[in-house]
Coordinates of C-alpha atoms in Angstrom, one line a residue:
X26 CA 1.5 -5.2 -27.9
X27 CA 2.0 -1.9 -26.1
X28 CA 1.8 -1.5 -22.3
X29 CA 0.9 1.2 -20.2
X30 CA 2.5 2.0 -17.6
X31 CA 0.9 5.2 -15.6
X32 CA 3.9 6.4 -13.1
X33 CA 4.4 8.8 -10.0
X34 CA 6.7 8.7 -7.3
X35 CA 4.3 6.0 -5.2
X36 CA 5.5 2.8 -4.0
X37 CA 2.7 1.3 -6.4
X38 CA 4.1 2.7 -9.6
X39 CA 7.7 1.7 -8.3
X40 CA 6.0 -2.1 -7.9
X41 CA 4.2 -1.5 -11.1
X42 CA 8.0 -0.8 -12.9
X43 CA 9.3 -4.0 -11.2
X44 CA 6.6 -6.1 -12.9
X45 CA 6.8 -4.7 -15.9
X46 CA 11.1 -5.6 -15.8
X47 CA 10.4 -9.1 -14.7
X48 CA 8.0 -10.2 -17.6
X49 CA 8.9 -11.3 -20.9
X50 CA 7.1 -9.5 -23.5
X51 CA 6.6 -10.4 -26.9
X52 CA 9.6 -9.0 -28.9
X53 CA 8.0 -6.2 -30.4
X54 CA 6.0 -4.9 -27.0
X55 CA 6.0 -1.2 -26.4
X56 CA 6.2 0.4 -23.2
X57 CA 4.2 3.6 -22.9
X58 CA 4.6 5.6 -19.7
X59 CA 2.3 8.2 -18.3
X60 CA 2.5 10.5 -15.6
X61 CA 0.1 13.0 -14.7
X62 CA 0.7 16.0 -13.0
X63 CA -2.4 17.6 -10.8
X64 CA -3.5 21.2 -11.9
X65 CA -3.1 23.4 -8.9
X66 CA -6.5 24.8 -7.5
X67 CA -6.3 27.9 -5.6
X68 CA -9.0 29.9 -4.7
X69 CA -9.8 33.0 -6.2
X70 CA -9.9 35.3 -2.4
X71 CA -6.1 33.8 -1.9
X72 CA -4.8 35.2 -5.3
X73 CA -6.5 38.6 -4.2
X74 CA -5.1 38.8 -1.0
X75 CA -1.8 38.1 -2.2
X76 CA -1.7 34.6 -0.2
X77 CA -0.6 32.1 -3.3
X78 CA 3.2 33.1 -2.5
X79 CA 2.3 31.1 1.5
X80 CA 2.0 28.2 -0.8
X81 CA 4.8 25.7 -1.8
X82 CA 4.9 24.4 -4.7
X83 CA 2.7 21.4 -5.5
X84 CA 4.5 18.4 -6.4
X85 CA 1.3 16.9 -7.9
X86 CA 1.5 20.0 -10.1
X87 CA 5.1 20.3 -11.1
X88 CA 5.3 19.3 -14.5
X89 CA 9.1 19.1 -15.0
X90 CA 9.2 16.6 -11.8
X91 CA 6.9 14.4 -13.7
X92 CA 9.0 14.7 -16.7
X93 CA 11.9 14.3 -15.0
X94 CA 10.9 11.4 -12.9
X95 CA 9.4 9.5 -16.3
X96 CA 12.5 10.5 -18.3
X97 CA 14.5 8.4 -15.4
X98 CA 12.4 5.6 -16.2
X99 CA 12.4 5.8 -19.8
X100 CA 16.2 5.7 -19.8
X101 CA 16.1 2.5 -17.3
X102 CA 13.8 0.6 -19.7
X103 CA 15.6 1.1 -22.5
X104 CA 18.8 0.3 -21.3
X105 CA 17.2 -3.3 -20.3
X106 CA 16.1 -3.0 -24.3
X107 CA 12.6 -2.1 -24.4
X108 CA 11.3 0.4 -27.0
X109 CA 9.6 2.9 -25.1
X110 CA 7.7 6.3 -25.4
X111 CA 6.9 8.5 -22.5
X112 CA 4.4 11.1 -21.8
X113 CA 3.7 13.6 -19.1
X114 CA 0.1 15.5 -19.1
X115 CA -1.8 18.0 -16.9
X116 CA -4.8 16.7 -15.5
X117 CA -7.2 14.3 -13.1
X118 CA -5.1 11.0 -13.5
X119 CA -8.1 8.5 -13.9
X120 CA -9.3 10.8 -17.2
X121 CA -5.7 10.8 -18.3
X122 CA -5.0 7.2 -18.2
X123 CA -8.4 5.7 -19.6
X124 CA -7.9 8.1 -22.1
X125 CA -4.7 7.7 -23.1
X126 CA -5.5 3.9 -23.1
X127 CA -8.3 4.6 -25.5
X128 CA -6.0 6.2 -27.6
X129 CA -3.4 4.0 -27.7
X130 CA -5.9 1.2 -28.2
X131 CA -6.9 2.9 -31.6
X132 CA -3.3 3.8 -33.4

């Protein structure tokens, strides 16, 4: 059995984490987490103008938060003794996490 578990730093995915912890789930269940990190979009005129550097960083965006944030969680889990595999990707997260479900599905 695997489970996906698609994570940010909402208080949905912290709920979703909680649920996951308080199941029991067949011995040889595999927790897969996701996170998905939003491209930054900036408009062409701003990069020309020289206005990208009045921008802070995205936190959709950051990558290494994500991969920070799902490596926390990977440790947790697998202290509690589920086998685990994490993933971060770039991307629109509904694409990323039917897709990832679909690939998962198949292996």
């Amino acid at each position: 059995m695997k489970i996906l578990l698609a994570m940010d730093d909402s208080a949905h995915s912290r709920a979703a984490l909680e649920f996951v912890e308080s199941m029991r789930w067949p011995f040889d269940a595999e927790i897969i987490m996701l996170s998905v990190a939003s491209p930054m979009v900036v408009a062409h005129s701003l990069v020309d103008a020289g206005g990208l550097r009045l921008f802070p960083r995205s936190g959709g965006g950051n990558v290494q938060e994500h991969q920070q944030m799902v490596s926390s969680v990977e440790r947790e889990l697998r202290e509690r003794g589920y086998p685990t595999s994490a993933r971060v990707v770039s991307g629109d997260a509904r694409e990323a996490i039917v897709e990832t479900a679909r690939f998962e599905r198949s292996t």
